[in-house]
Short mmCIF file of C-alpha atoms in Angstrom, two decimals:
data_model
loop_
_atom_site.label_atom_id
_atom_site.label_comp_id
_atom_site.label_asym_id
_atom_site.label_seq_id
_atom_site.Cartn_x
_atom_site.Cartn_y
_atom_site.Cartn_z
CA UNK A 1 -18.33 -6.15 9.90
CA UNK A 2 -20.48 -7.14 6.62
CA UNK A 3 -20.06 -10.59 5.98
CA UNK A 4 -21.45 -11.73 2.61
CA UNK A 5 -21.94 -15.49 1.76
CA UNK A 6 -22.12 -18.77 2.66
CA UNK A 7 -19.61 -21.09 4.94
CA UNK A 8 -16.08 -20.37 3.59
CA UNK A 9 -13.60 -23.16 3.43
CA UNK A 10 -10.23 -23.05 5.02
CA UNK A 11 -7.48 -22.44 2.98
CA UNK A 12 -3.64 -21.57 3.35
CA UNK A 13 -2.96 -17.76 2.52
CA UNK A 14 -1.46 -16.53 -0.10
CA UNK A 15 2.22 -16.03 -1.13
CA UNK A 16 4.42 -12.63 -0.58
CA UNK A 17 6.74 -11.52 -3.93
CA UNK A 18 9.49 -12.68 -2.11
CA UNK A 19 7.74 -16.13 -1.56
CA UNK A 20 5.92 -17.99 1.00
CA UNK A 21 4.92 -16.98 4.24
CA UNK A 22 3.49 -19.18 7.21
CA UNK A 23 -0.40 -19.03 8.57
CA UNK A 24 -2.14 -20.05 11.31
CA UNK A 25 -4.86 -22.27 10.49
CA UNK A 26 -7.44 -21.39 12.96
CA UNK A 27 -9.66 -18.87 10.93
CA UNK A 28 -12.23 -19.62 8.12
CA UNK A 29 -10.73 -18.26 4.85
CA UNK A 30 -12.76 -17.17 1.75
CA UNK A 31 -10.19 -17.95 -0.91
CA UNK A 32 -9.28 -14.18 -2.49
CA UNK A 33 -5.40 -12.55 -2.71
CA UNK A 34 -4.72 -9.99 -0.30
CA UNK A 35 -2.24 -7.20 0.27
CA UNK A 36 0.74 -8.90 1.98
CA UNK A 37 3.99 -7.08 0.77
CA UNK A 38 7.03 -7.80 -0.84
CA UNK A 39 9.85 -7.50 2.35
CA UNK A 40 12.27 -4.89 1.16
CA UNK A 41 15.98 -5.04 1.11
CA UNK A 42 17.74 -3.86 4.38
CA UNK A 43 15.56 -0.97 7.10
CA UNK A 44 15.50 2.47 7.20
CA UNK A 45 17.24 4.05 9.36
CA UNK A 46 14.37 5.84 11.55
CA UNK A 47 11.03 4.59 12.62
CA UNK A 48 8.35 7.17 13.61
CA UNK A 49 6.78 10.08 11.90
CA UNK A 50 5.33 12.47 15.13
CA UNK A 51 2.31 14.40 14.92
CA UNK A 52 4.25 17.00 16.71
CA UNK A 53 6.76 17.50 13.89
CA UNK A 54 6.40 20.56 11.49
CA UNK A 55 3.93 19.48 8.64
CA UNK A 56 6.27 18.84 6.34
CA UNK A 57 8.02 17.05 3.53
CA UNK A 58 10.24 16.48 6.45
CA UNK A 59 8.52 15.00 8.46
CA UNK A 60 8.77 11.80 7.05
CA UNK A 61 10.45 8.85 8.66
CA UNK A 62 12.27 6.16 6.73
CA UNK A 63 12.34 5.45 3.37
CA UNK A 64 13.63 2.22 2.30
CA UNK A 65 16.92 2.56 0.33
CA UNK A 66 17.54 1.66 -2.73
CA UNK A 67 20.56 0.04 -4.19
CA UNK A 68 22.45 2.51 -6.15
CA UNK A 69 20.49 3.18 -9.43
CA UNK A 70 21.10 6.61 -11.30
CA UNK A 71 19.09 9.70 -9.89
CA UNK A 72 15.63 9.65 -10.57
CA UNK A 73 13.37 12.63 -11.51
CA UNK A 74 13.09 14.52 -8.59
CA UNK A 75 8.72 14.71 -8.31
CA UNK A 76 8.66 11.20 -7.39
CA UNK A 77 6.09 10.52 -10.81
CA UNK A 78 7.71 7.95 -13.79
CA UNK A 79 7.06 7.08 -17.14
CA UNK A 80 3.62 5.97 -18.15
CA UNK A 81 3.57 2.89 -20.68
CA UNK A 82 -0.10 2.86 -22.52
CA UNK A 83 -1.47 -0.93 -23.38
CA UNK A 84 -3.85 -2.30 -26.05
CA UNK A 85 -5.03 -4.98 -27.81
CA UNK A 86 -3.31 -3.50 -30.45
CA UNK A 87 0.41 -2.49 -29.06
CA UNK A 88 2.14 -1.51 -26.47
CA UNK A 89 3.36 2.00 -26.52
CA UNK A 90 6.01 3.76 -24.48
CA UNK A 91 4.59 7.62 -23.97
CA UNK A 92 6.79 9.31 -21.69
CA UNK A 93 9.95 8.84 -19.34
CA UNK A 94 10.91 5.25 -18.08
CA UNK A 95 9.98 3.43 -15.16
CA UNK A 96 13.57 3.12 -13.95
CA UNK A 97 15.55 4.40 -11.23
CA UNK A 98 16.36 4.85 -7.31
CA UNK A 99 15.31 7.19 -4.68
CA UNK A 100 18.29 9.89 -4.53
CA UNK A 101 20.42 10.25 -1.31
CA UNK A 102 20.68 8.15 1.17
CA UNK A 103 18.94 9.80 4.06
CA UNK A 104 15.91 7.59 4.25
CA UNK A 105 13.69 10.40 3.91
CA UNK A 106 10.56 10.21 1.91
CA UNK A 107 11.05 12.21 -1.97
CA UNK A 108 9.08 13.99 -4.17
CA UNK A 109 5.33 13.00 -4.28
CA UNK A 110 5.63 11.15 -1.14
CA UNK A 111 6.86 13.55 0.51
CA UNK A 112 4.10 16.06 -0.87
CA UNK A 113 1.36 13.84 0.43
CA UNK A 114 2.78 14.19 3.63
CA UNK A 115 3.44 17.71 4.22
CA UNK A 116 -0.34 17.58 3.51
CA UNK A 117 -1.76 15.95 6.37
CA UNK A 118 -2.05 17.27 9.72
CA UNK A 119 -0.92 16.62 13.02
CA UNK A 120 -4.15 14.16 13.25
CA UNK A 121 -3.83 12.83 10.46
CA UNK A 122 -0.29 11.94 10.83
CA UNK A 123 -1.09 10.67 14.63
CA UNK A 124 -3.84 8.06 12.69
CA UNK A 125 -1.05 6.44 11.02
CA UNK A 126 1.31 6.28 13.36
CA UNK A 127 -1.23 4.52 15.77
CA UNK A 128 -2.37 2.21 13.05
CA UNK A 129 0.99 1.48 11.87
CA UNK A 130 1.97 0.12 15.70
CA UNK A 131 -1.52 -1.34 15.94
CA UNK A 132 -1.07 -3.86 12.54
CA UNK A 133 2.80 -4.83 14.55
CA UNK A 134 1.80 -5.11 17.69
CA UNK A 135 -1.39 -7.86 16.32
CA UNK A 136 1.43 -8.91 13.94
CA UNK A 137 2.84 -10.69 16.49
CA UNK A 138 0.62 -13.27 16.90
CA UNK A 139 -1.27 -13.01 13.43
CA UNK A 140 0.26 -13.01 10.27
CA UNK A 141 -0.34 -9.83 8.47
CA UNK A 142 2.92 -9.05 6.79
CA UNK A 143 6.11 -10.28 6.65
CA UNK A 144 7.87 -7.02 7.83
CA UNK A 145 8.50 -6.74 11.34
CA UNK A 146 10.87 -3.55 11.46
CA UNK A 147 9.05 -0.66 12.32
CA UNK A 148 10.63 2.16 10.11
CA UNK A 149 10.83 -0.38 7.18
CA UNK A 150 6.97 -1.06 7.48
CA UNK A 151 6.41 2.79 7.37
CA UNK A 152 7.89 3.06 4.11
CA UNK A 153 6.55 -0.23 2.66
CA UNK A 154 3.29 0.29 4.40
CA UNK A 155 2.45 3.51 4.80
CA UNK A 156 4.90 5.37 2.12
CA UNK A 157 4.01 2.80 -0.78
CA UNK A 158 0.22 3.57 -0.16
CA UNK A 159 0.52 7.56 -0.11
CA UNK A 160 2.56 7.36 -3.43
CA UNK A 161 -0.57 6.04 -4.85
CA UNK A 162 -2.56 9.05 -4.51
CA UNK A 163 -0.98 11.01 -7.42
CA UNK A 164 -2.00 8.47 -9.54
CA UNK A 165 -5.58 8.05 -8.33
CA UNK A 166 -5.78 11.57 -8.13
CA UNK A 167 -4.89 12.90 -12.13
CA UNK A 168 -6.73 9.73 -13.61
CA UNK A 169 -10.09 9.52 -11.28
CA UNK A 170 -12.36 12.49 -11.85
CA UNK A 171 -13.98 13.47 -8.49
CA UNK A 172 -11.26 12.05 -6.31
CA UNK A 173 -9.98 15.58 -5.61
CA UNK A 174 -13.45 17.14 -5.01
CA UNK A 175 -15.23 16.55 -1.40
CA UNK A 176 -18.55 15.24 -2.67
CA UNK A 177 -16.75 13.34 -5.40
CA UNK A 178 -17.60 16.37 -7.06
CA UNK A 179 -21.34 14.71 -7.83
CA UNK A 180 -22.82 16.02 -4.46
CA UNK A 181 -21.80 12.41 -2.84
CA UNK A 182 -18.72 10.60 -1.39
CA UNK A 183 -16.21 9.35 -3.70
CA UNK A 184 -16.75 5.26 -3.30
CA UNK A 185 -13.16 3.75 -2.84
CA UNK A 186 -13.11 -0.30 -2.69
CA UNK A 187 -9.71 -1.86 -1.62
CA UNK A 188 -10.12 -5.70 -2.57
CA UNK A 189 -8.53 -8.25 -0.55
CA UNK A 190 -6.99 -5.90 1.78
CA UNK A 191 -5.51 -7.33 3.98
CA UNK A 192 -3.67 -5.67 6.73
CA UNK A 193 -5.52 -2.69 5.28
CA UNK A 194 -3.20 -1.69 2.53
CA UNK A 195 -3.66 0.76 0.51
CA UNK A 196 -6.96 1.09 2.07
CA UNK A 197 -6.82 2.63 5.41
CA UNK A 198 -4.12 5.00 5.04
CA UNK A 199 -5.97 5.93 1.62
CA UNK A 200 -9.10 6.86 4.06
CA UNK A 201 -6.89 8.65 6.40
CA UNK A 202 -4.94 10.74 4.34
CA UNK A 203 -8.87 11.33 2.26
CA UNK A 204 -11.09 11.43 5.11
CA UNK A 205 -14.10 12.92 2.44
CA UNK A 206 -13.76 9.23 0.68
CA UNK A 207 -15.71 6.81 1.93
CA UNK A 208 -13.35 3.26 1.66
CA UNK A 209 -14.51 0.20 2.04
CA UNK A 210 -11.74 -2.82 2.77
CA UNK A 211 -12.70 -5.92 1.67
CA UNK A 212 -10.94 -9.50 3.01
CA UNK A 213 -11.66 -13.17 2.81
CA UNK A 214 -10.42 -13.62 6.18
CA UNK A 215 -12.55 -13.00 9.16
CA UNK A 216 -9.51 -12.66 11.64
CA UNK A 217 -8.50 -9.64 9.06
CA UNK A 218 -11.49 -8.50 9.12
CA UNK A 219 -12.13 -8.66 13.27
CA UNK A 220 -8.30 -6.78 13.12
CA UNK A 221 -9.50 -4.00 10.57
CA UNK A 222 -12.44 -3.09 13.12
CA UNK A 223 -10.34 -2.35 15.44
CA UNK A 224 -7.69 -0.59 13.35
CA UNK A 225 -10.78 1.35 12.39
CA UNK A 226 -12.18 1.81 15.72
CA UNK A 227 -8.60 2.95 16.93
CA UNK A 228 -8.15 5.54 14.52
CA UNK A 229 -11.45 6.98 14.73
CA UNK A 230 -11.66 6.71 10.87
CA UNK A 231 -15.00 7.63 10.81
CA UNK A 232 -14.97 6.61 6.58
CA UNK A 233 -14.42 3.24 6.49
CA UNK A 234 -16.77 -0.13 6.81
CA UNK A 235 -15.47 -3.48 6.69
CA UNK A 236 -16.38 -6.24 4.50
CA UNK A 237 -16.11 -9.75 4.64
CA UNK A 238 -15.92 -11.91 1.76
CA UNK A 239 -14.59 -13.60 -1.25
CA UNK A 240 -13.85 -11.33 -4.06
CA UNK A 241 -15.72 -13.39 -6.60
CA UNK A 242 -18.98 -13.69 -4.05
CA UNK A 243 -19.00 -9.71 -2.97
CA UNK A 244 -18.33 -8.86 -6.98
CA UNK A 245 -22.13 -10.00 -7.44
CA UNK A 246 -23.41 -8.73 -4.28
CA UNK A 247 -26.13 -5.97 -4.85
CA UNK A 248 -24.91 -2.57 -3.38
CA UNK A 249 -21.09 -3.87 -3.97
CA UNK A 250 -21.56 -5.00 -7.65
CA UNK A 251 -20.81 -1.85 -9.97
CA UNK A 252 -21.35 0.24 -6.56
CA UNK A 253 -17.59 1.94 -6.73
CA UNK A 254 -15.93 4.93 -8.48
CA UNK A 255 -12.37 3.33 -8.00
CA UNK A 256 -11.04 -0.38 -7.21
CA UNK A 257 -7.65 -0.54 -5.22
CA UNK A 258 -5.46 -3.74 -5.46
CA UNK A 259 -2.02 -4.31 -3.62
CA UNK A 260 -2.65 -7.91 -3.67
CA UNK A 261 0.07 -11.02 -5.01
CA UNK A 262 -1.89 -12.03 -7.74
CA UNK A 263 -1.76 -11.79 -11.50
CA UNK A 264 -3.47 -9.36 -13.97
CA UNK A 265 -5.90 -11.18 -15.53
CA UNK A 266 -7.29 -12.73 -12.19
CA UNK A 267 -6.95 -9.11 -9.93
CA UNK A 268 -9.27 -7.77 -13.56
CA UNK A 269 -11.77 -10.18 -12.80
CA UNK A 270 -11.97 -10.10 -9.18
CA UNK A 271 -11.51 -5.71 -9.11
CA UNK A 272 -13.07 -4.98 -12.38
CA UNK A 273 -16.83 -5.88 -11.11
CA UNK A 274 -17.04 -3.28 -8.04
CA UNK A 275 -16.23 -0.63 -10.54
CA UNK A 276 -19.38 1.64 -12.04
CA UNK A 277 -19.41 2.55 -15.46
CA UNK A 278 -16.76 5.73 -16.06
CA UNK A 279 -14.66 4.88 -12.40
CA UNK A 280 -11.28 3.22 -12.74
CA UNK A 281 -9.53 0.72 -11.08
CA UNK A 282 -5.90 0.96 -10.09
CA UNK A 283 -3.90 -1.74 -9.02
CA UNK A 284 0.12 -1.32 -7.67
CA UNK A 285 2.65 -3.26 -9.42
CA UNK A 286 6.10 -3.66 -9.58
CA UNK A 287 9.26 -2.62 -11.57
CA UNK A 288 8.62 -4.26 -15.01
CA UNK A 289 5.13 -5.23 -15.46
CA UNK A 290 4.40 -5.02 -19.13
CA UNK A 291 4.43 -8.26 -20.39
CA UNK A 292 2.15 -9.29 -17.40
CA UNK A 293 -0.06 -6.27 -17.74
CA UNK A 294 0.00 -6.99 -21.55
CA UNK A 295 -1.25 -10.88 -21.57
CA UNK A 296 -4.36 -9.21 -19.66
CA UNK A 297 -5.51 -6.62 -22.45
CA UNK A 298 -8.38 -9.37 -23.35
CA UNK A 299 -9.39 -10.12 -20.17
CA UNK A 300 -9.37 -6.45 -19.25
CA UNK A 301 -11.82 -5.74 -22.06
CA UNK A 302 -14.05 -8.70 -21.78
CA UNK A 303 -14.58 -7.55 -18.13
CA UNK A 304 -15.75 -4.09 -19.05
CA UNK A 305 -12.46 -2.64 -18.77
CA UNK A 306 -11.20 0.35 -21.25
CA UNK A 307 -9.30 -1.14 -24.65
CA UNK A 308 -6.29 1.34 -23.90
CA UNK A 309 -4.88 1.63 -20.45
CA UNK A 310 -1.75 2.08 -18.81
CA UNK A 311 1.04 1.98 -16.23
CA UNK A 312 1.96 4.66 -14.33
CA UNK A 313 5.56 5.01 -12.34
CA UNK A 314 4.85 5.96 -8.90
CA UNK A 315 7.22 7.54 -5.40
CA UNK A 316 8.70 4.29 -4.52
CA UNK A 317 11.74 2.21 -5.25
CA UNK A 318 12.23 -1.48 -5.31
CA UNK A 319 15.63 -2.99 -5.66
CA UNK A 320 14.47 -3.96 -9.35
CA UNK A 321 13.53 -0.18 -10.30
CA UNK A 322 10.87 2.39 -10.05
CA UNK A 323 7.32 0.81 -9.11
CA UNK A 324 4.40 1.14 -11.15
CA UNK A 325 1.00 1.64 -10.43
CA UNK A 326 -2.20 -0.13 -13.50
CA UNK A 327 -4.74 2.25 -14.50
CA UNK A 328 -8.01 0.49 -16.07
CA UNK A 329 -11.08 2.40 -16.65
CA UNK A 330 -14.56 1.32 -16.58
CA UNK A 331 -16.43 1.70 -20.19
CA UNK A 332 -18.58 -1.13 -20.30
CA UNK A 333 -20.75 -3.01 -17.59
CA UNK A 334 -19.00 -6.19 -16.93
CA UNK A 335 -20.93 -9.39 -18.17
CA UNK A 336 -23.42 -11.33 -15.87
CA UNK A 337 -21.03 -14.38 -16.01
CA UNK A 338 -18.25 -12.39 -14.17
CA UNK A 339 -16.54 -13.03 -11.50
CA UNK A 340 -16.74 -16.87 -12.23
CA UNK A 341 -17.41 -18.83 -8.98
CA UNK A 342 -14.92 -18.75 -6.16
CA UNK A 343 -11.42 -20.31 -6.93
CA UNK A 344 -12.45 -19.96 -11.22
CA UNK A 345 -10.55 -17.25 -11.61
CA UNK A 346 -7.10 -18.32 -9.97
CA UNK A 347 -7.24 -21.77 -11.35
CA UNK A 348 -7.88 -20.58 -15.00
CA UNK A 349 -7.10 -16.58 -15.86
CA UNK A 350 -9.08 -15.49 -18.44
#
């Protein structure tokens, strides 16, 4: 474990979508958001995904359901919604719908991703996915206790990501990064490490790097790595706003990952700085995000961020619709003032 900065203070953690969730107080806690999850409405119906099983779409377990929307396109990808600082354009599809049938299987891209991995592969998850539980029970790292519900909100919700990263990030597809080195993933305020370990396991040529303000996180993402054998990933400890200005971290990523509680402007400011010139960052939202996403066109762009970007729909269904996934590229170096000091950017949003 990296651990960058000075004495951290204790602090409570931070809030789930579907509200508050208790701590333990006995860790010292760099204030940053992390990836807790929303708890989903009702559990799957199955709970493991074998490495035996045929490599297929199949071979899913568990998908949450979704109340009874109309049938959704069938490849699992939405509508896209471009932003400005001009308008706010609608280019294709919506970002409505349910997951078809009630079978609690996996659909469309989510199912694509994983009919892609292999037996190994598919083993890594399912021995992280009992890992983060099993600690879960006396450490809070999500709110979801159900087994074949976490796999869908857990691991499911992170594969469905890939799609996206993959059409909008050049070099994510190519081993090499397609530049002759790794393609740099950073997945701030991790958490539990969602999206970023599965990302590394399901892309073992990316090298990921999970950072977390809290050091029992951290000391439970070592051994999540070390139990996997997920050779690709290192482990950093810190505050968002302190690692953002850390030499070797600071503009040191093609792509920022976000699943974290936290609103646009401040994820921009505490994602935006890891990301080099020409790399994106990609964030996963929720069902209706445009008038968030909107109020943070300014702070997008003061932080380097592209003047156009956009939502994408992604393979997963909340009660409230399709989800969406942010997609900001990098034009500009971000200023020298950015990230403000620890706490700035949570106490006033750019």
């Amino acid at each position: 474990m990296v651990w960058d900065g000075g004495s951290p203070s204790a602090v409570e953690e931070a809030v789930v979508n579907n509200g508050p969730i208790t701590s333990s107080s006995d860790d010292d806690s760099p204030e940053t958001p992390h990836s807790e999850v929303r708890e989903s409405q009702g559990a799957p119906s199955s709970s493991r995904v074998s490495s035996s099983s045929s490599n297929s779409g199949s071979s899913s377990s568990s998908s949450s359901s979704s109340s009874s929307s109309s049938s959704s396109n069938s490849s699992g990808g939405g509508g896209s919604t471009t932003f400005s600082s001009h308008s706010a354009q609608q280019t294709a599809g919506g970002s409505s719908g349910g997951r078809s049938g009630d079978s609690g299987e996996a659909a469309g891209e989510v199912a694509a991703e994983l009919a892609r991995l292999t037996p190994q592969q598919l083993q890594q998850l399912n021995d992280y996915l009992d890992h983060m539980l099993e600690i879960n029970k006396s450490m809070n790292l999500t709110a979801i206790r159900e087994r074949g519900e976490a796999w869908s909100r857990h691991i499911e919700d992170s594969l469905a990501l890939l799609p996206v990263i993959e059409r909008n990030c050049p070099g994510a597809r190519a081993r090499g990064g397609g530049s002759g080195r790794p393609f740099r993933v950073i997945d701030v305020g991790s958490g539990a490490g969602l999206p970023g370990m599965v990302l590394a396991i399901a892309r073992p040529h990316w090298q990921v790097t999970l950072l977390d303000s809290l050091k029992k996180r951290c000391t439970f993402l070592e051994g999540a790595v070390a139990l996997t054998g997920a050779a690709n990933v290192s482990v950093v400890w810190s505050r968002a706003e302190d690692g953002g200005r850390r030499e070797g971290l600071r503009g040191g990523f093609d792509l920022a990952v976000a699943r974290a509680v936290a609103d646009t402007r401040v994820l921009a400011e505490l994602c935006l700085p890891f990301v080099r010139v020409g790399g994106h960052w990609v964030a996963a939202k929720g069902a209706a995000p445009g008038p968030e996403v909107r109020a943070a066109t300014r702070a997008v762009r003061l932080l380097g961020g592209a003047e156009a970007f956009r939502t994408e729909g992604v393979d997963s269904w909340a009660p409230e619709g399709q989800r969406t996934a942010l997609v900001v590229g990098k034009e500009r170096p971000t200023p020298a003032l950015y990230p403000r000091p620890a706490g700035s950017p949570n106490k006033k949003p750019l």
